[in-house]
Amino acid sequence: MKLTNIRFFATANSKGNSKNSIIKVLMILLVTSVSLIPSFTLTVASAVNEYKNDFRARCLELDPWLKELTDDILDSVRNINHVQEVDMLKGMRSQLFSINQVTDNNGICEEWQKEIEERNAAVQALSLIGSEKMSVIAGKDLDESPSFCCIIPSLFYPFEDTENYNNLEYIDGESLIGKTLTVTANDGEYYETLYNYFDGEQGGNEWIRPAALEYKLKIVGVYYASPTANGYFDSIYVSEETGRLIQETELEAGGYDLNSDETLVEKWWNTPSLRTHYVIVDDYDNIPYVYNEISKLGLVCADNPELGIKESVLIISKILSVASVILLIAPSVLLVIVLIQSTVSNLKKRRGEIGLMKAVGYSDKNIFFCLCYEQLIVTLKGFFVGGIISLILIAISNFYNNHSSYVNRLYIVDWSGFLTLLSISLAVSVVIPVVCQLIALKRLTKIEPKDAMNNM
Amino acid sequence: MKTIELKNVSKLYNKDVCALNNVSFTVNQGEFVAVMGQSGSGKSTLLQIAGLLDSCTSGEVLINGENVSELDKNKLADIRMKTLGFVFQSFHLNSHLKLYENIMVPMLINNEFKNRAEMKKRAEELVETVGLSHRIDHYPSELSGGEQQRAAIARAMANDPDFILADEPTGNLDSKNEIMIFEELKKLSDSGKGVLVVSHNEAVMDFADRICIMKDGVLSEK
Ligand SMILES: Nc1ncnc2c1ncn2[C@@H]1O[C@H](COP(=O)(O)OP(=O)(O)O)[C@@H](O)[C@H]1O
Ligand SMILES: [Mg+2]
């Protein structure tokens, strides 16, 4: 039997099933449950996952406020379960720098100069810690670059010229690779650093603010600016060595003699056991455990990692993952039940008609294909409606999240992932009706040609 | 000569009900044969076996000289499609298909039709011969019982079979429509088809070339 004839027959008959609208609605639900909801669930879950794996989200600050951090003590911290490494902060930690100039090989970039002056350009500079790596999506990373280089986010917005940070016109970070930023801390007012002290009984920390100097940081690469973890639209990274050099230069400029131990600041700089350390935990979820163990050692440690994740994101992620499972199971179970029921009652109702088809020469195979096709027309209609609804909703939501705050970028659904899920739901829309027909196949073969003679 | 031949056919249901008892019987082309008899006498069983809708317990069935006893389900379906047309008491028209589309149903599995336009043309011709041209685009629910049965006769003719087998074709109709149906069947036998009508309706006697009587599974010529 030719496909076109099967289609002709099935199209006419598919109008007749009273359960069709229920099947269509369930199908729409199922398609959205397979494509729309998991798209969001996966997007948020992968963002949360990415965040949890981020170095800075697993990194606890440890300070010598109750005890000096001697090698013995650091070793006992290293021996705590789930501790991966303990690193000393070698130099600068994080500093707000104003941008004074953007230059390239030909001198000052005029188009940037105007922007910088008018719009109060600034970046938050962070230096890497210990084994921390920041991979780049374009250009070179900091490992293979000399000191005084930096990497900037893929979506770069180094301006403080707006009240609300919605719908920013990000600069494509890649366009700045090769250029050099001339920066000074805090508009040239001062460089800011915390030093620790411990006098044998008590400790603490104090700010010192030496005069700010100018640095030239060459942009060598661009990192992927994920809205959760890896930085922010105005965060640039320098290497640990660059951070150390800046810190050292600033202290010397502030009049400290780094070869002596006279002042508290000099003593702090030259005594590793007085310096701030970072404890890197193997997994975000083990942070409370490690924090507890460190506290038991009589040490002061931050209970939260340097990089925080919004509680609401974690909650949304949990709700979505539960909801997506329920929404996946409920409509598919219902659909299978309704489909089988409707197939079976259909076969009962159409016993005479099907008997007649067999009498005039239709084989079981012919009739099976006709009935499958009939069912497919209904489920595929549901698929198209559900697919289009999902597509529109995701397009709207992506548009909104693309044009609102930076953190909302977290919820931008990746289209290729969505299309994969959509093709899965297409497969489901085809497989489920075929399976239901297969389940009912035995009843179909039991209908005999002579059933057409029963007076029904 | 086209024939349906039953040779010493017996049919037992559940090993004890003997619906046909050693029946030998022939339908020739161009012949209108009526089988009459009381309810339960075995008429439908005879038609089922002659129409390859069921198998016999013993004996032989030959369609145009070919013994069908050993053929499988699909081969039998193929013979039914090509050489036999059926009319039943229930019309079994598909309520979602228009009149001409219903007539096309048997053609959909017949590869001799190149496309559906050809099928539609054939359906239109058949609709005209049963006098329903004005109803061609109607759905079965919009037709009277007599019209539905005429549509069913047109459908039986879809693949131009050699024989038309009708089981109580007037069972659901009033007497005026009965006559029209028998007239249609008579026209078919006049055009060269072999027609076997099984009925307890005496009106068929006016149209039949040959009348057989069935009693308790035994067939006798009248
Ligand atoms: N499928 C069946 N199973 C058992 N007995 C049957 C079956 N079909 C018919 N019979 C019996 O066979 C006999 C002949 O039935 P049938 O051919 O339908 O007679 P008619 O068509 O003349 O009324 C009846 O006694 C009937 O009860
Ligand atoms: Mg009968």
XYZ file of C-alpha atoms and ligand atoms in Angstrom:
706
model
C 0.000 0.000 0.000
C 1.453 3.295 -1.065
C 2.265 5.897 1.575
C 0.193 8.537 -0.140
C -2.845 6.231 0.059
C -2.174 5.504 3.716
C -1.988 9.230 4.316
C -5.227 9.829 2.418
C -7.077 7.248 4.451
C -5.518 8.220 7.778
C -6.086 11.937 7.325
C -9.800 11.395 6.793
C -10.095 9.067 9.775
C -8.008 11.089 12.188
C -10.815 13.644 12.298
C -13.106 11.112 13.848
C -11.514 10.132 17.136
C -13.266 11.819 20.039
C -10.159 11.533 22.218
C -8.113 13.521 19.737
C -8.303 16.822 21.550
C -7.204 15.237 24.838
C -4.338 13.536 23.025
C -3.336 16.812 21.394
C -3.373 18.678 24.702
C -1.327 15.945 26.402
C 1.043 15.969 23.482
C 1.502 19.738 23.771
C 2.186 19.286 27.483
C 4.613 16.489 26.786
C 6.507 18.425 24.142
C 6.875 21.437 26.400
C 7.885 19.097 29.215
C 10.536 17.511 27.048
C 11.848 20.634 25.367
C 10.953 23.853 27.194
C 11.289 23.003 30.876
C 14.472 20.897 30.561
C 16.008 23.671 28.472
C 15.729 25.993 31.438
C 16.575 23.263 33.918
C 19.732 22.328 32.051
C 20.702 25.945 31.545
C 20.423 26.784 35.223
C 21.855 23.454 36.359
C 24.894 23.796 34.134
C 25.419 27.354 35.340
C 25.199 26.217 38.952
C 27.543 23.381 38.159
C 29.966 25.689 36.447
C 29.830 27.945 39.443
C 30.411 25.123 41.894
C 33.444 23.989 39.965
C 34.906 27.445 39.865
C 38.144 27.849 41.772
C 36.957 30.927 43.616
C 33.732 29.293 44.697
C 35.799 26.631 46.462
C 38.277 28.955 48.047
C 38.129 29.931 51.751
C 40.166 32.784 53.193
C 42.334 31.856 56.189
C 43.878 34.586 58.387
C 46.302 34.530 61.331
C 44.044 36.345 63.757
C 44.022 33.727 66.509
C 47.202 31.864 65.647
C 50.089 32.374 63.297
C 49.838 30.166 60.255
C 53.009 28.184 60.842
C 54.057 25.392 58.515
C 52.812 22.821 61.044
C 49.415 24.438 61.222
C 49.203 24.744 57.436
C 50.110 21.073 57.144
C 47.287 20.093 59.476
C 44.929 22.177 57.343
C 46.254 20.432 54.233
C 45.509 17.101 55.918
C 41.838 17.861 56.368
C 39.665 15.733 54.129
C 38.557 17.473 50.930
C 41.267 20.143 51.146
C 43.051 20.289 47.811
C 45.626 22.910 48.497
C 46.511 25.807 50.766
C 48.065 28.821 49.036
C 49.520 32.021 50.356
C 48.231 35.231 48.830
C 51.475 36.438 47.306
C 50.502 39.927 46.306
C 47.568 42.072 45.398
C 44.166 40.611 45.908
C 41.589 42.752 44.179
C 41.785 46.399 43.374
C 39.593 48.947 41.667
C 41.607 50.626 38.918
C 40.568 53.597 36.851
C 41.516 53.469 33.189
C 43.494 56.477 32.054
C 44.429 55.493 28.554
C 43.987 52.820 25.950
C 46.978 52.522 23.661
C 48.193 50.260 20.906
C 51.381 50.131 18.806
C 50.391 53.371 17.114
C 49.917 55.260 20.359
C 46.685 56.408 21.960
C 43.472 54.897 20.585
C 41.499 58.052 19.962
C 38.086 56.399 19.782
C 38.569 55.009 23.291
C 40.144 58.064 24.773
C 36.977 60.098 24.499
C 34.841 57.328 26.002
C 37.226 56.848 28.888
C 37.243 60.488 29.813
C 33.530 61.011 29.492
C 32.278 57.817 31.057
C 34.450 57.227 34.105
C 36.107 53.999 32.989
C 37.226 51.546 35.663
C 37.967 47.848 36.110
C 38.212 45.510 39.039
C 41.602 43.812 38.776
C 42.033 40.399 40.375
C 45.183 38.387 40.582
C 45.214 34.608 40.269
C 45.808 32.557 43.433
C 47.971 29.434 43.660
C 47.057 26.916 41.005
C 44.090 28.969 39.808
C 43.791 28.994 36.029
C 41.702 31.263 33.926
C 41.258 29.833 30.476
C 40.768 32.152 27.549
C 38.379 31.822 24.637
C 40.496 34.100 22.460
C 44.067 35.309 22.568
C 46.651 33.993 25.016
C 46.256 33.042 28.621
C 48.242 34.544 31.468
C 50.509 31.490 31.833
C 52.121 32.067 28.472
C 52.351 35.842 28.800
C 54.909 37.996 30.588
C 54.130 40.045 33.673
C 51.866 43.070 33.410
C 49.483 41.453 31.038
C 45.797 41.007 31.686
C 42.806 39.148 30.342
C 39.376 40.745 30.100
C 35.844 39.311 29.919
C 34.219 38.443 26.612
C 31.445 40.880 27.471
C 33.318 43.907 28.687
C 31.758 46.946 30.285
C 34.410 49.028 32.055
C 32.232 52.048 32.761
C 30.586 53.399 35.876
C 28.253 55.695 34.045
C 24.895 54.144 34.680
C 22.532 53.723 37.583
C 20.885 50.571 36.421
C 22.940 47.883 34.829
C 20.209 46.544 32.609
C 20.610 46.201 28.895
C 24.249 47.265 28.785
C 25.998 47.789 25.495
C 28.834 45.386 26.138
C 32.103 45.761 24.321
C 33.293 42.650 22.552
C 36.379 41.840 24.619
C 38.152 40.353 21.604
C 38.258 43.727 19.875
C 40.608 44.964 22.578
C 43.201 42.177 22.420
C 46.647 43.676 21.841
C 45.748 47.021 23.323
C 47.248 48.286 26.552
C 45.337 49.756 29.467
C 47.053 52.436 31.521
C 45.512 52.259 34.982
C 45.823 53.761 38.448
C 44.073 52.590 41.574
C 40.978 54.511 42.659
C 41.296 57.453 40.297
C 44.883 57.989 41.366
C 43.919 58.717 44.966
C 45.415 55.735 46.765
C 46.217 52.054 46.491
C 44.434 49.963 49.067
C 45.774 46.951 50.905
C 45.027 45.025 54.065
C 47.783 43.672 56.218
C 47.495 41.200 59.084
C 49.166 41.375 62.443
C 49.437 39.019 65.380
C 51.191 39.903 68.587
C 51.204 36.499 70.211
C 47.828 36.952 71.856
C 45.582 38.711 69.441
C 45.579 39.604 65.836
C 43.628 41.499 63.268
C 44.048 43.519 60.137
C 44.468 47.143 59.147
C 44.245 49.078 55.927
C 47.142 50.930 54.462
C 46.663 53.274 51.573
C 49.859 54.251 49.841
C 49.712 56.673 46.909
C 48.524 55.104 43.663
C 50.955 54.513 40.830
C 50.309 54.050 37.165
C 50.585 50.624 35.499
C 50.390 49.505 31.919
C 48.510 46.241 31.506
C 48.567 44.669 28.068
C 45.368 42.856 27.096
C 46.441 39.423 25.841
C 43.247 37.430 25.940
C 39.556 37.166 26.642
C 37.904 34.833 29.119
C 34.347 33.601 28.852
C 32.304 35.798 31.108
C 29.761 33.457 32.594
C 27.153 35.235 34.644
C 27.669 33.006 37.651
C 31.229 32.351 38.281
C 34.081 33.399 36.102
C 34.207 37.066 36.719
C 31.990 39.940 35.922
C 31.693 42.389 33.093
C 34.278 44.737 34.614
C 36.650 42.133 36.120
C 40.079 41.720 34.600
C 42.634 39.139 35.713
C 46.392 39.453 36.107
C 48.845 36.683 36.956
C 49.896 35.921 40.504
C 53.348 37.301 39.704
C 51.927 40.561 38.353
C 49.826 40.850 41.510
C 52.960 40.360 43.579
C 54.921 42.942 41.610
C 52.170 45.550 41.919
C 51.834 44.949 45.648
C 55.580 45.214 46.138
C 55.891 48.378 44.067
C 53.051 50.006 45.992
C 54.536 49.127 49.390
C 57.921 50.494 48.364
C 56.303 53.634 47.025
C 54.513 53.946 50.365
C 57.893 54.212 52.025
C 58.183 50.699 53.422
C 61.572 48.985 53.397
C 60.769 45.463 52.345
C 64.165 44.221 53.516
C 63.535 45.140 57.098
C 61.099 43.954 59.733
C 60.695 47.190 61.628
C 57.110 48.193 61.075
C 54.125 45.897 61.373
C 53.605 46.185 57.635
C 57.189 45.186 56.845
C 57.014 42.340 59.305
C 53.744 41.153 57.794
C 55.151 41.234 54.260
C 58.231 39.234 55.199
C 56.562 36.654 57.458
C 54.612 33.968 55.577
C 52.832 32.859 58.773
C 51.236 36.326 59.025
C 50.029 36.427 55.484
C 46.536 35.655 54.254
C 46.121 32.128 52.864
C 43.490 30.446 50.803
C 42.188 26.947 51.420
C 40.968 25.317 48.219
C 38.241 22.717 48.794
C 37.635 19.916 46.294
C 33.903 20.503 46.027
C 31.582 23.371 46.812
C 29.369 21.063 48.841
C 32.252 20.176 51.173
C 32.837 23.757 52.231
C 30.822 23.538 55.489
C 32.762 20.424 56.507
C 36.147 21.999 55.821
C 35.125 25.207 57.563
C 34.173 23.200 60.649
C 37.435 21.282 60.691
C 39.468 24.470 60.339
C 37.517 26.077 63.178
C 38.284 23.030 65.325
C 41.978 23.755 64.789
C 41.400 27.129 66.444
C 41.840 29.122 63.273
C 39.867 31.963 61.751
C 38.478 31.106 58.408
C 35.777 32.573 56.194
C 32.661 30.406 56.193
C 31.808 31.401 52.652
C 33.909 31.203 49.558
C 35.218 34.314 47.926
C 32.662 33.975 45.160
C 29.043 33.766 46.285
C 26.159 32.272 44.388
C 22.700 33.692 44.820
C 20.519 31.483 47.026
C 17.620 32.128 44.646
C 19.564 30.552 41.790
C 20.146 27.399 43.804
C 16.463 27.259 44.761
C 15.300 27.812 41.187
C 17.665 25.110 40.048
C 16.239 22.649 42.582
C 12.624 23.513 41.815
C 13.234 23.205 38.096
C 14.880 19.828 38.356
C 12.034 18.387 40.453
C 9.391 20.048 38.299
C 10.926 18.834 35.091
C 10.871 15.225 36.252
C 7.229 15.445 37.372
C 6.214 17.299 34.230
C 7.972 14.717 32.154
C 6.466 11.673 33.829
C 2.901 12.886 34.351
C 1.971 13.761 30.762
C 3.806 10.805 29.264
C 2.081 8.322 31.566
C -1.274 9.982 30.905
C -0.595 10.066 27.192
C 0.278 6.385 27.058
C -2.852 5.505 29.052
C -5.130 7.646 26.909
C -3.533 6.453 23.688
C -3.820 2.783 24.570
C -7.369 3.274 25.769
C -8.365 5.149 22.675
C -6.626 2.636 20.421
C -8.384 -0.289 22.061
C -11.824 1.340 22.172
C -11.275 2.454 18.620
C -10.606 -1.118 17.557
C -13.769 -2.284 19.319
C -15.863 0.454 17.781
C -14.418 -0.074 14.342
C -14.501 -3.863 14.405
C -16.992 -4.034 11.541
C -15.194 -1.428 9.481
C -11.829 -3.093 10.000
C -13.367 -6.493 9.251
C -14.653 -5.061 6.009
C -11.215 -3.705 5.155
C -9.800 -7.167 5.721
C -12.596 -8.704 3.627
C -11.766 -6.450 0.676
C -8.127 -7.470 0.949
C -6.330 -5.197 3.410
C -3.554 -7.046 5.232
C -2.907 -6.592 8.962
C 0.170 -4.626 7.962
C -1.837 -2.244 5.781
C -4.339 -1.589 8.533
C -1.618 -1.249 11.163
C 0.096 1.441 9.110
C -3.183 3.237 8.505
C -3.994 3.264 12.222
C -0.440 4.327 13.149
C -0.579 7.128 10.659
C -3.938 8.218 12.002
C -2.491 8.429 15.492
C 0.662 10.127 14.264
C -1.318 12.881 12.589
C -2.833 13.731 15.952
C 0.338 13.473 18.009
C 2.399 15.345 15.425
C -0.130 18.166 15.396
C 0.322 18.314 19.165
C 4.076 18.249 18.660
C 4.003 21.176 16.263
C 1.800 23.291 18.492
C 3.863 22.397 21.572
C 7.125 22.947 19.704
C 6.052 26.344 18.455
C 4.832 27.377 21.907
C 8.172 26.307 23.434
C 10.116 28.038 20.687
C 8.253 31.307 21.147
C 8.553 31.190 24.932
C 12.287 30.552 24.762
C 12.781 33.258 22.162
C 10.930 35.756 24.347
C 12.762 34.701 27.478
C 16.159 34.772 25.758
C 15.440 38.196 24.361
C 14.462 39.466 27.787
C 17.440 37.912 29.564
C 19.776 39.180 26.894
C 18.590 42.707 27.426
C 18.346 42.865 31.180
C 20.940 42.628 33.919
C 24.207 40.778 33.508
C 23.274 38.045 35.964
C 20.100 37.286 33.998
C 22.323 36.005 31.238
C 22.422 32.921 33.399
C 18.959 32.033 32.095
C 19.734 32.397 28.417
C 18.904 29.052 26.839
C 21.355 27.632 24.361
C 19.481 27.088 21.099
C 21.371 23.997 20.033
C 20.500 22.318 23.329
C 16.887 23.300 22.862
C 16.824 21.927 19.330
C 18.304 18.664 20.570
C 15.552 18.399 23.165
C 12.984 19.316 20.541
C 14.167 16.502 18.293
C 13.971 14.150 21.264
C 10.381 15.203 21.778
C 9.743 14.652 18.073
C 11.098 11.138 18.451
C 8.849 10.653 21.490
C 5.829 11.925 19.523
C 6.525 9.301 16.896
C 7.558 6.441 19.139
C 4.730 6.639 21.693
C 1.845 6.245 19.214
C 3.668 3.506 17.324
C 4.336 1.636 20.570
C 0.693 2.008 21.589
C -0.422 0.608 18.246
C 2.042 -2.248 18.643
C 0.573 -2.986 22.069
C -2.883 -3.099 20.462
C -1.630 -5.062 17.462
C -2.791 -8.381 18.866
C -6.342 -7.119 19.063
C -6.064 -5.901 15.509
C -4.929 -9.263 14.179
C -7.789 -10.940 16.042
C -10.334 -9.053 13.984
C -11.308 -11.353 11.133
C -12.592 -10.513 7.680
C -15.856 -12.252 8.505
C -16.406 -9.802 11.356
C -17.708 -7.520 8.625
C -20.719 -9.825 8.457
C -21.730 -9.257 12.042
C -24.677 -6.997 12.115
C -23.415 -4.020 14.057
C -15.358 -19.675 -17.761
C -15.061 -17.965 -14.385
C -16.398 -19.969 -11.468
C -16.502 -20.358 -7.748
C -16.655 -24.064 -7.012
C -17.246 -25.789 -3.670
C -16.531 -29.534 -3.682
C -17.837 -31.649 -0.797
C -17.366 -28.815 1.636
C -18.150 -29.335 5.318
C -17.782 -26.847 8.121
C -17.762 -27.714 11.787
C -17.828 -25.028 14.449
C -16.264 -26.011 17.770
C -16.033 -29.615 16.467
C -19.744 -30.275 17.005
C -21.918 -27.672 15.255
C -22.132 -28.821 11.661
C -22.926 -25.624 9.743
C -22.254 -27.118 6.303
C -22.651 -30.777 5.517
C -20.896 -32.005 2.368
C -21.952 -29.144 0.172
C -21.046 -29.056 -3.512
C -21.980 -25.892 -5.279
C -20.951 -23.681 -8.192
C -21.438 -20.035 -9.111
C -20.766 -19.236 -12.759
C -20.019 -15.897 -14.366
C -23.083 -13.927 -15.489
C -25.281 -15.926 -13.159
C -27.458 -14.640 -10.304
C -27.656 -17.377 -7.669
C -29.810 -16.988 -4.567
C -29.362 -19.191 -1.511
C -32.381 -19.169 0.744
C -33.191 -20.800 3.996
C -34.130 -20.222 7.581
C -31.992 -18.399 10.070
C -29.263 -20.674 11.362
C -29.388 -22.993 8.364
C -25.811 -22.213 7.299
C -26.252 -19.616 4.526
C -23.709 -17.140 5.908
C -21.229 -19.921 6.520
C -21.565 -20.931 2.877
C -20.923 -17.364 1.726
C -17.920 -17.017 4.037
C -16.339 -20.130 2.625
C -17.177 -19.311 -0.980
C -15.838 -15.769 -0.364
C -12.569 -16.984 1.245
C -13.480 -15.202 4.467
C -13.197 -18.468 6.385
C -11.751 -21.922 5.754
C -13.679 -25.175 5.514
C -13.160 -28.188 7.725
C -13.090 -30.546 4.762
C -13.586 -30.333 1.025
C -12.170 -27.999 -1.619
C -12.814 -24.475 -2.818
C -11.745 -23.467 -6.304
C -11.764 -19.902 -7.548
C -11.506 -19.731 -11.339
C -10.113 -23.232 -11.214
C -7.462 -22.504 -8.588
C -7.612 -24.565 -5.411
C -7.313 -22.119 -2.529
C -7.184 -24.593 0.362
C -3.434 -24.351 0.816
C -3.027 -20.597 0.345
C -1.907 -18.335 3.190
C -3.774 -15.389 4.648
C -2.129 -12.764 2.477
C -2.591 -14.700 -0.771
C -6.269 -15.182 0.090
C -6.588 -11.444 0.788
C -5.062 -10.803 -2.613
C -7.581 -13.061 -4.374
C -10.446 -11.385 -2.501
C -9.164 -7.975 -3.548
C -8.928 -8.897 -7.226
C -11.782 -11.315 -7.856
C -14.410 -10.939 -5.130
C -16.628 -8.072 -4.071
C -18.719 -8.115 -0.899
C -22.000 -6.607 0.189
C -23.096 -7.160 3.769
C -26.181 -6.494 5.801
C -24.324 -3.720 7.658
C -23.009 -1.314 5.079
C -19.801 -0.558 7.002
C -19.297 2.694 5.202
C -16.584 4.803 6.799
C -18.364 7.778 8.336
C -15.360 10.087 7.878
C -15.139 9.480 4.155
C -17.369 10.969 1.492
C -19.386 8.620 -0.696
C -16.849 8.459 -3.524
C -13.976 8.145 -1.025
C -15.692 5.153 0.546
C -15.830 3.551 -2.872
C -12.108 4.223 -3.233
C -11.234 2.281 -0.053
C -10.634 -1.080 -1.844
C -8.714 0.710 -4.613
C -6.180 2.158 -2.148
C -4.491 -1.236 -1.859
C -4.730 -2.037 -5.571
C -1.492 -1.178 -7.325
C -3.182 -1.230 -10.720
C -4.358 2.281 -10.033
C -1.531 4.689 -10.803
C -2.820 7.555 -8.708
C -5.817 8.709 -6.747
C -7.158 10.731 -9.663
C -7.623 7.429 -11.502
C -9.344 5.968 -8.453
C -11.610 8.955 -8.200
C -12.571 8.644 -11.863
C -13.427 4.970 -11.380
C -15.411 5.821 -8.233
C -17.381 8.452 -10.122
C -18.299 5.932 -12.826
C -19.458 3.433 -10.206
C -21.464 6.077 -8.365
C -23.232 6.823 -11.613
C -24.104 3.177 -12.302
C -25.811 2.904 -8.901
C -27.557 6.218 -9.514
C -26.002 8.256 -6.719
C -24.164 10.936 -8.704
C -26.082 13.670 -6.885
C -24.801 12.287 -3.581
C -21.178 11.864 -4.519
C -19.764 14.384 -2.034
C -22.034 13.391 0.815
C -21.016 11.618 3.968
C -22.740 8.280 4.838
C -24.732 9.892 7.636
C -26.401 12.082 5.000
C -27.586 9.078 2.990
C -30.662 6.856 3.429
C -30.231 3.151 4.160
C -30.995 2.224 0.551
C -28.496 4.762 -0.727
C -25.860 3.470 1.663
C -26.355 -0.091 0.453
C -26.104 1.054 -3.172
C -22.871 2.808 -2.231
C -21.699 -0.472 -0.718
C -22.506 -2.253 -3.999
C -20.474 0.352 -5.878
C -17.641 -0.240 -3.414
C -17.871 -4.010 -4.027
C -17.307 -3.265 -7.716
C -14.307 -1.024 -7.043
C -11.593 -3.390 -8.251
C -13.791 -4.862 -10.997
C -14.143 -8.337 -9.421
C -15.513 -11.421 -11.183
C -18.004 -12.183 -8.431
C -20.215 -10.247 -6.047
C -21.152 -11.999 -2.807
C -23.985 -10.510 -0.788
C -25.068 -11.636 2.685
C -28.576 -10.473 3.591
C -28.077 -7.264 1.580
C -31.622 -6.127 2.285
C -31.691 -7.106 5.960
C -31.678 -3.499 7.138
C -33.914 -2.069 4.405
C -37.623 -1.506 3.743
C -39.395 -3.324 0.883
C -39.122 -0.458 -1.623
C -35.356 -0.311 -1.193
C -35.083 -4.124 -1.225
C -36.253 -4.195 -4.826
C -33.787 -1.492 -5.870
C -30.896 -3.420 -4.351
C -31.867 -6.672 -6.058
C -32.217 -4.729 -9.310
C -28.690 -3.381 -8.941
C -27.360 -6.873 -8.290
C -29.289 -8.202 -11.250
C -27.703 -5.528 -13.471
C -24.306 -6.748 -12.350
C -25.045 -10.346 -13.276
C -26.382 -9.150 -16.624
C -23.066 -7.384 -17.189
C -21.252 -10.699 -16.706
C -20.462 -10.860 -13.016
C -21.290 -13.938 -11.027
C -23.631 -12.899 -8.207
C -24.265 -14.958 -5.072
C -26.963 -13.609 -2.794
C -27.650 -15.262 0.526
C -30.939 -14.183 2.010
C -34.123 -15.343 3.661
C -35.963 -12.562 1.809
C -38.353 -14.086 -0.753
C -38.196 -11.019 -2.965
C -34.857 -12.272 -4.259
C -36.654 -15.135 -6.056
C -37.943 -12.717 -8.709
C -34.389 -11.818 -9.750
C -32.436 -15.037 -9.362
C -31.434 -17.250 -12.288
C -31.034 -20.135 -9.904
C -32.327 -20.680 -6.375
C -30.815 -23.042 -3.815
C -32.300 -23.923 -0.481
C -30.191 -24.424 2.613
C -31.518 -26.558 5.424
C -29.484 -27.656 8.441
C -26.263 -27.340 6.511
C -27.471 -29.276 3.506
C -27.868 -27.500 0.188
C -30.399 -28.472 -2.436
C -31.305 -26.974 -5.795
C -34.885 -25.773 -6.159
N -18.427 -18.588 14.689
C -19.309 -19.558 15.004
N -19.058 -20.356 16.046
C -19.922 -21.339 16.376
N -21.042 -21.576 15.716
C -21.353 -20.800 14.652
C -20.491 -19.734 14.268
N -21.042 -19.114 13.182
C -22.178 -19.773 12.938
N -22.367 -20.764 13.798
C -23.479 -21.720 13.823
O -23.528 -22.314 12.556
C -24.873 -22.445 12.138
C -25.065 -21.737 10.805
O -24.959 -20.368 10.974
P -25.060 -19.295 9.824
O -24.192 -19.723 8.710
O -24.788 -17.936 10.387
O -26.584 -19.411 9.383
P -27.508 -18.376 8.645
O -26.633 -17.358 8.001
O -28.262 -19.216 7.708
O -28.380 -17.773 9.692
C -25.751 -21.881 13.225
O -26.194 -22.936 14.039
C -24.794 -21.001 14.019
O -25.171 -20.971 15.365
Mg -26.638 -15.235 8.188
